[in-house]
XYZ file of C-alpha atoms in Angstrom:
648
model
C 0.000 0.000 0.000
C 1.842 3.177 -0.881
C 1.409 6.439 0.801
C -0.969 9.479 -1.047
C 0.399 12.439 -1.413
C -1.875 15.763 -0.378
C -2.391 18.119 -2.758
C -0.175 20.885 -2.003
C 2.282 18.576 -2.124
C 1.874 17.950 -5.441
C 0.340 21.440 -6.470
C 2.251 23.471 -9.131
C 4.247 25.920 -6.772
C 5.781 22.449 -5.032
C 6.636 21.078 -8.321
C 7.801 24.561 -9.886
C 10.531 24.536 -6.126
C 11.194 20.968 -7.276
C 11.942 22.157 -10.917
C 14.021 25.185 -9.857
C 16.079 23.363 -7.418
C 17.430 20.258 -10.127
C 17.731 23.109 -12.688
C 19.903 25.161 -10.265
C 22.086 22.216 -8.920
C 23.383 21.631 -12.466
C 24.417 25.615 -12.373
C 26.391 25.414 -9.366
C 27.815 22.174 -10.424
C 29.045 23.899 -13.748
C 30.283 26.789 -11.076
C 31.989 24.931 -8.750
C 34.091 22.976 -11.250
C 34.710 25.940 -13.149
C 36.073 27.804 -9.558
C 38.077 24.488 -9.591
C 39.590 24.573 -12.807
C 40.692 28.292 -12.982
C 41.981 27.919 -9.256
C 44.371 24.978 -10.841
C 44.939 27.176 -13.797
C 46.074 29.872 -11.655
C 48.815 27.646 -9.936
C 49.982 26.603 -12.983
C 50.360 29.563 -13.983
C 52.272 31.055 -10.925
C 54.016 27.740 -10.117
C 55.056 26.915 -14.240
C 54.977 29.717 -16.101
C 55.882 32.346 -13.629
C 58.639 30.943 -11.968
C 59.807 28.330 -14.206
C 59.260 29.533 -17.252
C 59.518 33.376 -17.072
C 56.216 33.669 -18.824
C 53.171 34.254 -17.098
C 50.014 33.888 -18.691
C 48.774 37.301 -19.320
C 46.043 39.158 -17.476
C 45.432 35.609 -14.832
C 43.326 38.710 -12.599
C 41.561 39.709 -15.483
C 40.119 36.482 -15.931
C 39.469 36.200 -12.668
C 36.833 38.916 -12.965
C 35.552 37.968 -15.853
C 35.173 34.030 -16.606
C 35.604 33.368 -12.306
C 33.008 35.924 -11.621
C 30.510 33.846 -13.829
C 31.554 31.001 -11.714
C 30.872 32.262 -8.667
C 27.363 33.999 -10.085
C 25.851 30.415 -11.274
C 26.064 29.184 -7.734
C 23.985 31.961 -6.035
C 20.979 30.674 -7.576
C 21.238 27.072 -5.822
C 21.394 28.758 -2.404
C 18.266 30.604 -2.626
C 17.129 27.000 -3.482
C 18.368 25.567 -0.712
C 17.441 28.375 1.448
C 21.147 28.645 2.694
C 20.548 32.616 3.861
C 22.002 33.998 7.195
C 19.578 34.678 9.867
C 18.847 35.764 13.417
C 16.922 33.392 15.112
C 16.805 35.316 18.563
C 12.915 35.385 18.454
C 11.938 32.192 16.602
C 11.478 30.592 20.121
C 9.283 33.307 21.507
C 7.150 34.073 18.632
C 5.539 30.519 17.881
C 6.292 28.119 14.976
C 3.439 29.559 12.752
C 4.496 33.505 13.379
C 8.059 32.340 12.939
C 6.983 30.718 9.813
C 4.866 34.064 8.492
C 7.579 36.245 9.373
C 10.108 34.031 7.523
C 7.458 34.225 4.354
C 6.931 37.486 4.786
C 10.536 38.678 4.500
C 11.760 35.887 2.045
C 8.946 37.828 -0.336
C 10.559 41.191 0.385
C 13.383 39.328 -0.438
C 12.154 38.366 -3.857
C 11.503 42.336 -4.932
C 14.769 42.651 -3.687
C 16.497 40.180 -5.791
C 14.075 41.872 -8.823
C 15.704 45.684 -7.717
C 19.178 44.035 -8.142
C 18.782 42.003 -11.252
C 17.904 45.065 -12.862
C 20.390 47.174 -11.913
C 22.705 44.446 -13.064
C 20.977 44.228 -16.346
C 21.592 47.743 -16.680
C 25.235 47.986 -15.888
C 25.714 44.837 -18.689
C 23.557 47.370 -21.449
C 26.208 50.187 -20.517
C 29.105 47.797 -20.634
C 27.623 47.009 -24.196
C 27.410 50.598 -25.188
C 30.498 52.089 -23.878
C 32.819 49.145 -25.226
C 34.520 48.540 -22.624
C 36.644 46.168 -22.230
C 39.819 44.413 -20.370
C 42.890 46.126 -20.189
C 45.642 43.041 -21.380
C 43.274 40.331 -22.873
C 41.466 42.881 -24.550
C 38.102 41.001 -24.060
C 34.727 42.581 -24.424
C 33.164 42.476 -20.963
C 29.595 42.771 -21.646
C 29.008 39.300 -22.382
C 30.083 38.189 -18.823
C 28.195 41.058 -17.558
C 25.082 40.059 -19.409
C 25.506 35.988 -17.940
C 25.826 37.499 -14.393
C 22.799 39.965 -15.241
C 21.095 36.536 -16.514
C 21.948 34.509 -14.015
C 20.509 37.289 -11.269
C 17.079 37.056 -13.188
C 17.059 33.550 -12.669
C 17.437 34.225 -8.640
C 14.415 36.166 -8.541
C 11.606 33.182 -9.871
C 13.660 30.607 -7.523
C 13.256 33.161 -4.760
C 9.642 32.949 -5.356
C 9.075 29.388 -6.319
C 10.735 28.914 -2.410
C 8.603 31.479 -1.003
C 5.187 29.731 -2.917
C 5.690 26.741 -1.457
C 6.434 27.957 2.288
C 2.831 30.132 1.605
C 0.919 27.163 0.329
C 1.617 25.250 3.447
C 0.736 27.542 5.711
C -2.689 28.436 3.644
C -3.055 24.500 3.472
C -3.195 24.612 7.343
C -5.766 27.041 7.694
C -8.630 24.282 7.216
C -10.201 27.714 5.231
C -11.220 24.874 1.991
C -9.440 25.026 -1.073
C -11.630 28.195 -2.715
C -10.219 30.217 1.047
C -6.279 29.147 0.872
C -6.447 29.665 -3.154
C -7.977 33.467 -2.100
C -5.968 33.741 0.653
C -2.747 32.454 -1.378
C -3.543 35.449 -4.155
C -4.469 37.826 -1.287
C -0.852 37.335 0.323
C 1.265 37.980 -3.256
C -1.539 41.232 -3.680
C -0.767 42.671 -0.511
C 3.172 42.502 -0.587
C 2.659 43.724 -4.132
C 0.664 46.740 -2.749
C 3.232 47.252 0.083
C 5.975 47.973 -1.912
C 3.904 49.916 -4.552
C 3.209 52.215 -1.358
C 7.267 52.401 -0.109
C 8.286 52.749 -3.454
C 5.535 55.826 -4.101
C 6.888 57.592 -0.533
C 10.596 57.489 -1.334
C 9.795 58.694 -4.912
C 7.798 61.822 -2.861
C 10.439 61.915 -0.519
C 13.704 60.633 -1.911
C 16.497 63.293 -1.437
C 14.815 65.538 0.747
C 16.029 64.209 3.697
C 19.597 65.158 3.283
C 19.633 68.410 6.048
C 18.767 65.454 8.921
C 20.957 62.651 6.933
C 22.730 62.036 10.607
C 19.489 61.784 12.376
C 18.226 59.183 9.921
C 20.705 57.096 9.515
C 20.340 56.281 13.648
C 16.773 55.798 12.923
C 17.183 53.368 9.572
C 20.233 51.523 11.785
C 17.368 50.511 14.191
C 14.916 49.649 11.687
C 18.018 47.323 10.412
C 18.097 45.484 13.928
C 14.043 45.192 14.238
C 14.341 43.725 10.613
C 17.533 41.117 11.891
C 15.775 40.494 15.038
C 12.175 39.420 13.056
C 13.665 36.780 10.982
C 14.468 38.648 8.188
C 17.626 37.677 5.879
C 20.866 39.381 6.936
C 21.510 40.177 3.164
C 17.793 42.176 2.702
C 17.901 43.708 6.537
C 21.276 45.426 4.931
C 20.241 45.934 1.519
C 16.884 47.368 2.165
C 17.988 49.626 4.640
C 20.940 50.948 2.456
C 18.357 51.462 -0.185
C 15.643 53.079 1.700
C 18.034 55.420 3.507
C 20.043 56.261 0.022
C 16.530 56.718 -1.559
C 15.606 59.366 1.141
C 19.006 61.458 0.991
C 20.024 61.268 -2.638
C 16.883 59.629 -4.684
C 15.786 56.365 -6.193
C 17.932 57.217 -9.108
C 21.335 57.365 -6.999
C 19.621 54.324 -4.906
C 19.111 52.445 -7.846
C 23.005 52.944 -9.158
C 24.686 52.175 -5.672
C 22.895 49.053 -5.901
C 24.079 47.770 -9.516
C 27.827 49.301 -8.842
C 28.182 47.461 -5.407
C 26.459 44.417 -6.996
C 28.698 44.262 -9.917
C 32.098 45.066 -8.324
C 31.688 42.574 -5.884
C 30.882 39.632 -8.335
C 33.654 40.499 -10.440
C 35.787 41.443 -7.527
C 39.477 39.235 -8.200
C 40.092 39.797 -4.429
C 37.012 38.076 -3.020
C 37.392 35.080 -4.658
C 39.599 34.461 -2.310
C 36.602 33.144 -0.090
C 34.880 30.527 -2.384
C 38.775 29.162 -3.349
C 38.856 28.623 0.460
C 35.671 27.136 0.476
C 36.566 24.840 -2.086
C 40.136 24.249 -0.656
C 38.665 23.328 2.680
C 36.125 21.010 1.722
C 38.565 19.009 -0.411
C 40.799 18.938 2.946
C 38.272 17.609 5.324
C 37.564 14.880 1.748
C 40.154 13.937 2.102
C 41.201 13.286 5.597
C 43.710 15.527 6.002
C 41.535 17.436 9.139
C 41.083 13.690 10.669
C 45.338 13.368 10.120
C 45.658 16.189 12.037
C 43.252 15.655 14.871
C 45.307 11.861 15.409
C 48.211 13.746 15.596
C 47.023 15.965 18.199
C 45.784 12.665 20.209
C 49.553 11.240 19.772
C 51.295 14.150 20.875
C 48.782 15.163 23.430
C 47.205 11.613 24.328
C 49.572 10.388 27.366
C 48.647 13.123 29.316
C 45.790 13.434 32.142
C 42.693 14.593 30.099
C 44.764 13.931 26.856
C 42.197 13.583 24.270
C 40.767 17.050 25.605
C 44.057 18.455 24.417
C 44.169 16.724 21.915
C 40.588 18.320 20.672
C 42.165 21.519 21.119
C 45.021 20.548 18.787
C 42.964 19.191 16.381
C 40.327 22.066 15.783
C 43.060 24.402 15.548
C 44.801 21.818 12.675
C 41.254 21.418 10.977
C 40.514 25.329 11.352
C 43.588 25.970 9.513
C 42.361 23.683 7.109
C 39.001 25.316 6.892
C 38.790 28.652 7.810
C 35.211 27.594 9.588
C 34.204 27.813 12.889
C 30.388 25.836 12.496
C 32.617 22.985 10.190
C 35.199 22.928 12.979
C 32.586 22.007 15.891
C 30.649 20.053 13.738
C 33.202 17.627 12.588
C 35.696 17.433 15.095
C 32.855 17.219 17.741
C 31.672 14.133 15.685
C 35.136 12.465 16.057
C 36.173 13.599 19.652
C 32.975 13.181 21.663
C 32.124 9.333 21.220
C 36.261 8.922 22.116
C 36.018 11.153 25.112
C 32.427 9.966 26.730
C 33.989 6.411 26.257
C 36.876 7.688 27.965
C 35.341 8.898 31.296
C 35.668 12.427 30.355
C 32.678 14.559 31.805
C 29.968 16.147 29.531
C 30.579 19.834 30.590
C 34.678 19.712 29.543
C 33.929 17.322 26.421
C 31.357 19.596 24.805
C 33.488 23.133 26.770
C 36.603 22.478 24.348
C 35.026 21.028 21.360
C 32.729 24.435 21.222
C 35.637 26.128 22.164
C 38.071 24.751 20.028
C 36.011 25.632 16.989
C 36.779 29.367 17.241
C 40.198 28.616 16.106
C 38.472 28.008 12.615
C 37.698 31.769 12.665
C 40.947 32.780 13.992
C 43.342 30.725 12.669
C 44.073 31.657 8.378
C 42.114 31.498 6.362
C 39.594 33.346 8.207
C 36.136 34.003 6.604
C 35.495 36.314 8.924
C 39.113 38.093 7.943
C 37.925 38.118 4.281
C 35.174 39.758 5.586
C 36.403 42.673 7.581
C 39.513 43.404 4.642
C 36.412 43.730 1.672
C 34.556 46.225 4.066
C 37.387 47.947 5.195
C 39.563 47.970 2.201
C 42.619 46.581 4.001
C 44.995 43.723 2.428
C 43.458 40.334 2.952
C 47.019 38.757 3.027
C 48.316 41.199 5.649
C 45.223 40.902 7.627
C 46.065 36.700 7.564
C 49.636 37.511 8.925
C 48.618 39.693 11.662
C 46.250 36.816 13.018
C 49.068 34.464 13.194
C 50.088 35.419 16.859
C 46.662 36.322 18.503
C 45.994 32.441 16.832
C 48.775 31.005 18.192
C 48.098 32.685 21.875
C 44.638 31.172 21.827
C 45.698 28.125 21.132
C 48.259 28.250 24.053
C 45.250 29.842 26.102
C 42.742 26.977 25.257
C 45.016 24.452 26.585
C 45.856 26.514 29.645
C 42.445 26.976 30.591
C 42.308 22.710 29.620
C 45.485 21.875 31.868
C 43.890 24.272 34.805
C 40.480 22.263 34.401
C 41.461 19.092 34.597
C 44.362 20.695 38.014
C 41.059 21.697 39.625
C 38.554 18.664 38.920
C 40.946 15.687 38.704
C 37.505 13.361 38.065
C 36.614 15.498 34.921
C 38.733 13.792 33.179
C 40.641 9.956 33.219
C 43.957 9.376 33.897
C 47.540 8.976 31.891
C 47.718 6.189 28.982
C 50.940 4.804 27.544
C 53.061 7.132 24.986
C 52.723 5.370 21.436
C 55.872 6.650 19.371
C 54.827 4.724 16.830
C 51.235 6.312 16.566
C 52.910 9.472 16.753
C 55.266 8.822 13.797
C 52.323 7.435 11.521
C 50.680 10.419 12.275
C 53.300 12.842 11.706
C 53.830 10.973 8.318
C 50.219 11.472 7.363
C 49.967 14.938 8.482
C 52.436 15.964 6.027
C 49.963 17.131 3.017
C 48.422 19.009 5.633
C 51.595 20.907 7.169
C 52.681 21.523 3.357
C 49.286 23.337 2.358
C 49.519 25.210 4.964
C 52.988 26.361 5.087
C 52.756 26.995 1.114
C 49.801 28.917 1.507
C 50.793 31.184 4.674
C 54.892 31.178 3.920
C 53.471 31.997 -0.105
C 51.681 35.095 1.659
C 54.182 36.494 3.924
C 56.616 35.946 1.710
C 55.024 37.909 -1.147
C 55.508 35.105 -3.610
C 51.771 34.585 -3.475
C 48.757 37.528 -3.396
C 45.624 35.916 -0.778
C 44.027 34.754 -4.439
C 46.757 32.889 -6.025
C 47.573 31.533 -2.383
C 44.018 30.470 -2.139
C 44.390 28.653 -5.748
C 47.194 26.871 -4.440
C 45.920 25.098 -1.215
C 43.044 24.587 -3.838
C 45.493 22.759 -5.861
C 47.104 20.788 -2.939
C 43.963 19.598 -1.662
C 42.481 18.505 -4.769
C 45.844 16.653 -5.465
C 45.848 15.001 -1.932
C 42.258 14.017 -2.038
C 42.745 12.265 -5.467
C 45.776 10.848 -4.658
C 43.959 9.125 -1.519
C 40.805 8.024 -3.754
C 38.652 10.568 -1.577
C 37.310 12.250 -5.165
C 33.962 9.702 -5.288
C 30.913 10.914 -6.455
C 28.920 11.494 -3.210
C 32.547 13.225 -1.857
C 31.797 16.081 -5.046
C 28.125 16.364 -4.227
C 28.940 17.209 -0.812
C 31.477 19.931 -1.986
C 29.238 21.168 -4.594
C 26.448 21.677 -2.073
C 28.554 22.997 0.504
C 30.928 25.845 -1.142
C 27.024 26.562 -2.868
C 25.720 27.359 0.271
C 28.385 28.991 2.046
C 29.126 31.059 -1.437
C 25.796 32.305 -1.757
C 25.087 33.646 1.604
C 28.631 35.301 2.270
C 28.620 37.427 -0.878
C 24.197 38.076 -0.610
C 25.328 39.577 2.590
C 28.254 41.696 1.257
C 25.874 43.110 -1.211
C 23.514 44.391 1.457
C 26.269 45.303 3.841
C 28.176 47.537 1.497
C 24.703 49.272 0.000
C 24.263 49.906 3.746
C 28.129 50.961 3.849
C 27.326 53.589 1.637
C 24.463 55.008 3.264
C 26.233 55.349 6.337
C 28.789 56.671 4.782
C 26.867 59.675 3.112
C 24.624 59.647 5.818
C 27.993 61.138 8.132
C 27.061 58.744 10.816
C 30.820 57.351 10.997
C 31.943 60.869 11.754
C 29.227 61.759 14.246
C 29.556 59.184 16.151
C 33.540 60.338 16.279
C 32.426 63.733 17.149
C 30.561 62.633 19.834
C 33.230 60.128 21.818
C 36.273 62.734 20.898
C 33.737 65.265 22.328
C 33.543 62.803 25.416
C 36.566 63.469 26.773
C 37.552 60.054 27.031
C 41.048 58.394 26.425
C 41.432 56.720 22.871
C 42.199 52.856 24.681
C 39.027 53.994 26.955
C 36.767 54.396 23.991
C 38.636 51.111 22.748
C 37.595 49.196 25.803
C 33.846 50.316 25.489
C 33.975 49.104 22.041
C 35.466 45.655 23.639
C 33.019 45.305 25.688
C 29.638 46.636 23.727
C 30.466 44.194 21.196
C 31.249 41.190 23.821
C 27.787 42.011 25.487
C 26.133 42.056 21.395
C 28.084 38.844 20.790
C 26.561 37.153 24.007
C 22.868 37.352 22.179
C 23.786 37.951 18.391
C 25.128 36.307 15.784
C 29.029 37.274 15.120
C 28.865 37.545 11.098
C 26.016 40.352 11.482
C 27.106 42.588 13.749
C 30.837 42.239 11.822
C 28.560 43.406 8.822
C 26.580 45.599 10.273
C 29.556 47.663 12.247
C 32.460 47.361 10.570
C 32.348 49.724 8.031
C 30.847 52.796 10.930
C 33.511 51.502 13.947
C 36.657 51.179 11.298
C 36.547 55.562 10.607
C 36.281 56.339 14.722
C 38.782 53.965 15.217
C 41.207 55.540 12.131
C 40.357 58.972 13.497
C 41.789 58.199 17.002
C 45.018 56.848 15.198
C 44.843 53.142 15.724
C 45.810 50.576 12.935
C 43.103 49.123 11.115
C 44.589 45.885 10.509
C 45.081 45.534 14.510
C 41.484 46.689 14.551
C 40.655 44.003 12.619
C 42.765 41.405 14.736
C 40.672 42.792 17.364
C 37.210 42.089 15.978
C 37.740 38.685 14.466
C 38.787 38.000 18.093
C 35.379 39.209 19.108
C 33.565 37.212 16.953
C 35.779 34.580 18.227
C 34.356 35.425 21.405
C 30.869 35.621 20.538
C 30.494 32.731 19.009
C 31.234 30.533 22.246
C 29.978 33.074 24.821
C 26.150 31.926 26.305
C 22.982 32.152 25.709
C 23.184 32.723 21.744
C 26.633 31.760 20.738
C 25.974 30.018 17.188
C 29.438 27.340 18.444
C 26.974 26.471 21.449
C 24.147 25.225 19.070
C 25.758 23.475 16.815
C 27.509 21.620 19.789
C 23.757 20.619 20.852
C 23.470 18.962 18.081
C 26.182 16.601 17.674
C 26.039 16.178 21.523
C 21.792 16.005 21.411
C 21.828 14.108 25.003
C 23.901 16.907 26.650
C 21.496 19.854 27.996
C 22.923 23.394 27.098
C 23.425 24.320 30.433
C 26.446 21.697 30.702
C 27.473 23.453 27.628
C 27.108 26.574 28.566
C 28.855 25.284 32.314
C 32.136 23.699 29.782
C 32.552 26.473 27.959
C 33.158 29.367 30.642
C 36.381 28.536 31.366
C 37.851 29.318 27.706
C 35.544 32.522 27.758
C 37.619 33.914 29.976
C 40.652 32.816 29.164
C 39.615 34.737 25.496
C 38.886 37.790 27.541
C 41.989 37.752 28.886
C 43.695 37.508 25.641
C 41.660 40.390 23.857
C 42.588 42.508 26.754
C 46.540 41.878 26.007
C 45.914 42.348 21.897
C 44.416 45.974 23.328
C 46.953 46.664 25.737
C 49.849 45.397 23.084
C 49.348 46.099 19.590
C 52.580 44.637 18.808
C 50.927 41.138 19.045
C 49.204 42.181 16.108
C 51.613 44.044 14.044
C 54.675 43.247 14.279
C 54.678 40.266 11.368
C 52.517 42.252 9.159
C 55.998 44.973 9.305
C 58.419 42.442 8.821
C 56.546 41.363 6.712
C 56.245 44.093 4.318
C 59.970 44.642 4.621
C 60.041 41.276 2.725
C-alpha cells in the first residue's frame, strides 16, 4: 500500500521549487568545477609559467573577474534553493512556529523584490558595458558578455526566490482548514498585498527621496534601528542590509542614486578578483576535510597530546586548531571534530561539561586561525589587504591556542575526576601520524609562507591550497561521487550567503557613509573626553555584550564599516582593529545564551542539555577575555609580522 500524497504537495508551486532546485544544482555544479579549474589554472600559472618559465600567462586577474566571476554567479541561484541565507533566530522561540513561519514568508517575499531591484540594476550595468565598449585592459576582451551571464543569471534568482517562497505560503494556507476556494484566495491575497506594500514604499521614497539630506545624521540612527528590528524578526541578513541601504540612500540622494549604488556594489563585488579568495577557500577546505587531512591532524594531536591526564581534551584543542587551519570555519570545525572527539572522550570517562566546553571552544580557532572568513570579511569592508590581515592573526591564533590548553590543563588541576587518567606514549602512533599529516603541514605552510613571503597575493595563495587539496584528495581516492556532491552543495551554500550579505552590507556601507554617521559618532566620543584605549575598551566590551545574544557575522557586517573611521580617526591601525574584531567574533560565538558554536555543539552532543554546555565552555571565555585585553593593551601582538613582513 503506498502512501498518497496531499495536494499541495503535489500542487504546481511544489513542483515549480522541485523544478528550480534540479535546474539550479546543475548551475552550481558547472560553477563549482569551473572555480576548480581556474583555481588549478592559476597555480599553474604562478608555479610553471611564472617561476619556471619566465612567462606568465597574461592578465590571470583579469580572468578572474571575468570568466571566475561567472563562476561564482551560477552558484547563487542554488542557495536561494536551498534556502542557505544567514539569519537571526533570537525570536523564533518566543514568537511561535506559525508567526516564525509568516515572518520568515513574509521577509523571504521582500526578499524576492529585492532580488528583482538588483537584477535590474545588473541588467543595466551589462547594457552600458555594451554601449560604452569597454573592455579588459591586457586580454582585450569585451566584458559585456560576462556582464550580461551574471545579469542573466541574477534574473534567474528572482523566480527561484519565489518558487521557495510559494511553497512555504501554500503550506501555511493549506493549514488554515479555510477549503481550497479560502487558501487559493488567501494564497492570491498574500502575493496582492506585498505587491501593494511595496507599490506604497516605493511611491513615498519617490515623494520623498532626497529631501532628507539636512537630517541625513538623524536618519541614519533611525534606519540603523529599523536594520536590527528587521535582523531580530527573521528577516535575511543580506535584505535587513540591503533594504535599509536602499531606503536610507533613496531618502538622501533619490531612487535614481539608490538604484546605481545598488548595480555598482552588486557588480564590483561579483567580479571582484580579491574576493574570490573566499569561495577558493571554500573549495580548498572542503577538499581537505575529503580527504582526511583534518582527521590526520586531529590523530596527531591525540599522539602528541594523548599520554597526558585529560589527553584527548588536548588533543581536541590541537585538532580544531589543525582542521581550522584547514578550513577557515568555525560551524565545520565544531561540527566535525565534535563528531570524532565526543564518542572517544564519553567512552573515555571524560565529563559532559569539559567534552562539549573544548570542542565548542576549540572551533573558534576556525575563525581565527588563516584562512579566516570572517578576515575576508572585515579586509572587503574595510579595504585593508586580505594577506596582511592573515599575517597579523598568526600570533593572537597562536596565543589562543596556548590559552585553550591553559584553561584545559587548569580544568582538569582543579577537577581531577573530569577527566581519566595517563595512557601509555605510542611513538609509533605518533610517527604514523606525523607521516600522514604531512599534506596538511605543506598546504599550509605553502599557503601562509606563499603570503608572507610575497611570492603569493591571498588569491593565487588560495588557488594553491586549492590545488594541494584537490591533489591530496585524489591521490587518496577521496574524489567519489557522493565526496563532489557534498562539496558542490557545501561551497554553494556557504558562497551564496557570504557574498548576498556583502551586497547588502556595502549598500548599507554607503548610506552610512553619506549619511555622516561614521563621523558623528567620532564627534561625539572625541567630544567625550575620554582616552582613545578607553573608547577602545567600550567598544570591547559593547560588542562582547552584542556577541553574548547575536550572531558574530552580522554585527561584523553591520559595524564594521561605521567603527573602522572612529577607530582611524583616534590613530589606531586598522589591521590591529581588525585582529581585534575577528577575536570578538571569536568570542561571541562561544559566549552563552546565543553563541551560534553552542548550538551546533547541541546537536552533535543532542543528550547533553545546554546548560552543561554553557557550564564547559566558561572557562575558555575567559581565558579569550583575557587575551583580547593583552591584543588591546599590546598592539605589537598584532603588528609586528605584518611589518616584517612588508619589509620582505
Amino acid at each position: 500500500m503506498t502512501a498518497q500524497s496531499t495536494p499541495i504537495e503535489r500542487g504546481p508551486s511544489v513542483q515549480f521549487d522541485a523544478f528550480c532546485r534540479r535546474v539550479t544544482q546543475y548551475m552550481a555544479m558547472a560553477g563549482v568545477l569551473g572555480m576548480l579549474a581556474i583555481a588549478i589554472l592559476t597555480t599553474v600559472d604562478i608555479l610553471v609559467f611564472r617561476y619556471l618559465l619566465n612567462a606568465p600567462i597574461p592578465g590571470s586577474n583579469e580572468i578572474l573577474s571575468t570568466v571566475f566571476a561567472v563562476a561564482v554567479a551560477a552558484v547563487l541561484p542554488s542557495g536561494l534553493a536551498q534556502k542557505g541565507m544567514l539569519e537571526v533566530d533570537i525570536l523564533a522561540g518566543s514568537l511561535g512556529l506559525r508567526r516564525s513561519a509568516w515572518l520568515r514568508v513574509v521577509t523571504g517575499a521582500l526578499f524576492a523584490v529585492a532580488l528583482a531591484v538588483v537584477a535590474w540594476q545588473v541588467v543595466v550595468f551589462a547594457q552600458e558595458a555594451h554601449a560604452s565598449g569597454r573592455q579588459t585592459v591586457i586580454l582585450q576582451w569585451k566584458t559585456w558578455p560576462f556582464l550580461a551571464i551574471i545579469a542573466a543569471i541574477f534574473v534567474a534568482c528572482v523566480p527561484v526566490q519565489i518558487a521557495s517562497v510559494a511553497r512555504s505560503v501554500d503550506s501555511l494556507f493549506a493549514g488554515t482548514g479555510d477549503g481550497a476556494s479560502g487558501s487559493r484566495l488567501g494564497r492570491i491575497g498574500f502575493w496582492v498585498a506585498i505587491a501593494a506594500a511595496v507599490a506604497v514604499v516605493w511611491y513615498l521614497l519617490d515623494l520623498y527621496g532626497g529631501s532628507m539630506r539636512g537630517t541625513a545624521a538623524m536618519l541614519s540612527i533611525v534606519i540603523f534601528a529599523a536594520l536590527w528590528l528587521l535582523v531580530a524578526g527573521l528577516a535575511p541578513v543580506a535584505l535587513a542590509l540591503l533594504l535599509c541601504g536602499f531606503v536610507g540612500t533613496s531618502l538622501i540622494m533619490g531612487i535614481p542614486i539608490a538604484l546605481n549604488i545598488v548595480g555598482s556594489e552588486t557588480t564590483a563585488l561579483i567580479t571582484s578578483s580579491e574576493l574570490a579568495v573566499l569561495p577558493l577557500f571554500l573549495i580548498m577546505g572542503g577538499l581537505a576535510t575529503a580527504s582526511g587531512m583534518a582527521n590526520d591532524l586531529f590523530r596527531l594531536a591525540a599522539a602528541v597530546f594523548g599520554f597526558q591526564r585529560g589527553g584527548l581534551a588536548l588533543a581536541t584543542i590541537g585538532g580544531a586548531a589543525g582542521f581550522g587551519a584547514l578550513t577557515g570555519s568555525s560551524l565545520a570545525t565544531v561540527a566535525t571534530i565534535g563528531r570524532a572527539a565526543l564518542p572517544e572522550m564519553e567512552a573515555r570517562g571524560y565529563s559532559k561539561s569539559l567534552s562539549t566546553g573544548c570542542i565548542a571552544a576549540g572551533g573558534c580557532l576556525g575563525q581565527i586561525i588563516p584562512p579566516s572568513t570572517a578576515a575576508v570579511l572585515y579586509a572587503i569592508l574595510v579595504e585593508q589587504s586580505i594577506g596582511m590581515l592573515y599575517i597579523a592573526l598568526l600570533v593572537p591564533a597562536l596565543l589562543s591556542i596556548v590559552f585553550y590548553l591553559g584553561s584545559t590543563w587548569m580544568i582538569i588541576y582543579l577537577r581531577p575526576e573530569a577527566a581519566p587518567g595517563r595512557v601509555p606514549f605510542d611513538a609509533r602512533e605518533l610517527a604514523r601520524a606525523l607521516w600522514r599529516s604531512v599534506s596538511a603541514f605543506i598546504m599550509f605552510g605553502t599557503v601562509i609562507g606563499g603570503i608572507f613571503t610575497g611570492v603569493f597575493t591571498a588569491t593565487e595563495a588560495a588557488a594553491v591550497g586549492v590545488l594541494i587539496a584537490f591533489l591530496v584528495a585524489l591521490f587518496r581516492g577521496k574524489l567519489r561521487a557522493d565526496t563532489i556532491r557534498e562539496l558542490i552543495v557545501e561551497t554553494t551554500q556557504a558562497t551564496a550567503m557570504l557574498y548576498f550579505v556583502l551586497i547588502g552590507a556595502n549598500v548599507f556601507s554607503f548610506f552610512i557613509g553619506a549619511a555622516g554617521l561614521p563621523g558623528l559618532l567620532t564627534q561625539s566620543l572625541l567630544d567625550s573626553g575620554l582616552a582613545p584605549l578607553a573608547i577602545i575598551a567600550l567598544l570591547a566590551v559593547a560588542y562582547l555584550l552584542l556577541g553574548s545574544v547575536m550572531d558574530a557575522f552580522t554585527i561584523l557586517l553591520v559595524t564594521a564599516p561605521i567603527v573602522s573611521g572612529m577607530i582611524a580617526t583616534l590613530g589606531y591601525d586598522l589591521l590591529w582593529w581588525g585582529v581585534v574584531m575577528v577575536v570578538v567574533i571569536e568570542i561571541g560565538v562561544i559566549s552563552p545564551p546565543f553563541g551560534m558554536n553552542l548550538f551546533v555543539m547541541k546537536s552533535v552532543a543532542k543528550d547533553v542539555s545546554l546548560m552543561t554546555i554553557y557550564r564547559g565552555v566558561l572557562p575558555f571565555v575567559f581565558a579569550d577575555i583575557i587575551k583580547l585585553a593583552l591584543l588591546v593593551l599590546f598592539p605589537a601582538l598584532s603588528l609586528w609580522l605584518p611589518l616584517m613582513a612588508m619589509r620582505n
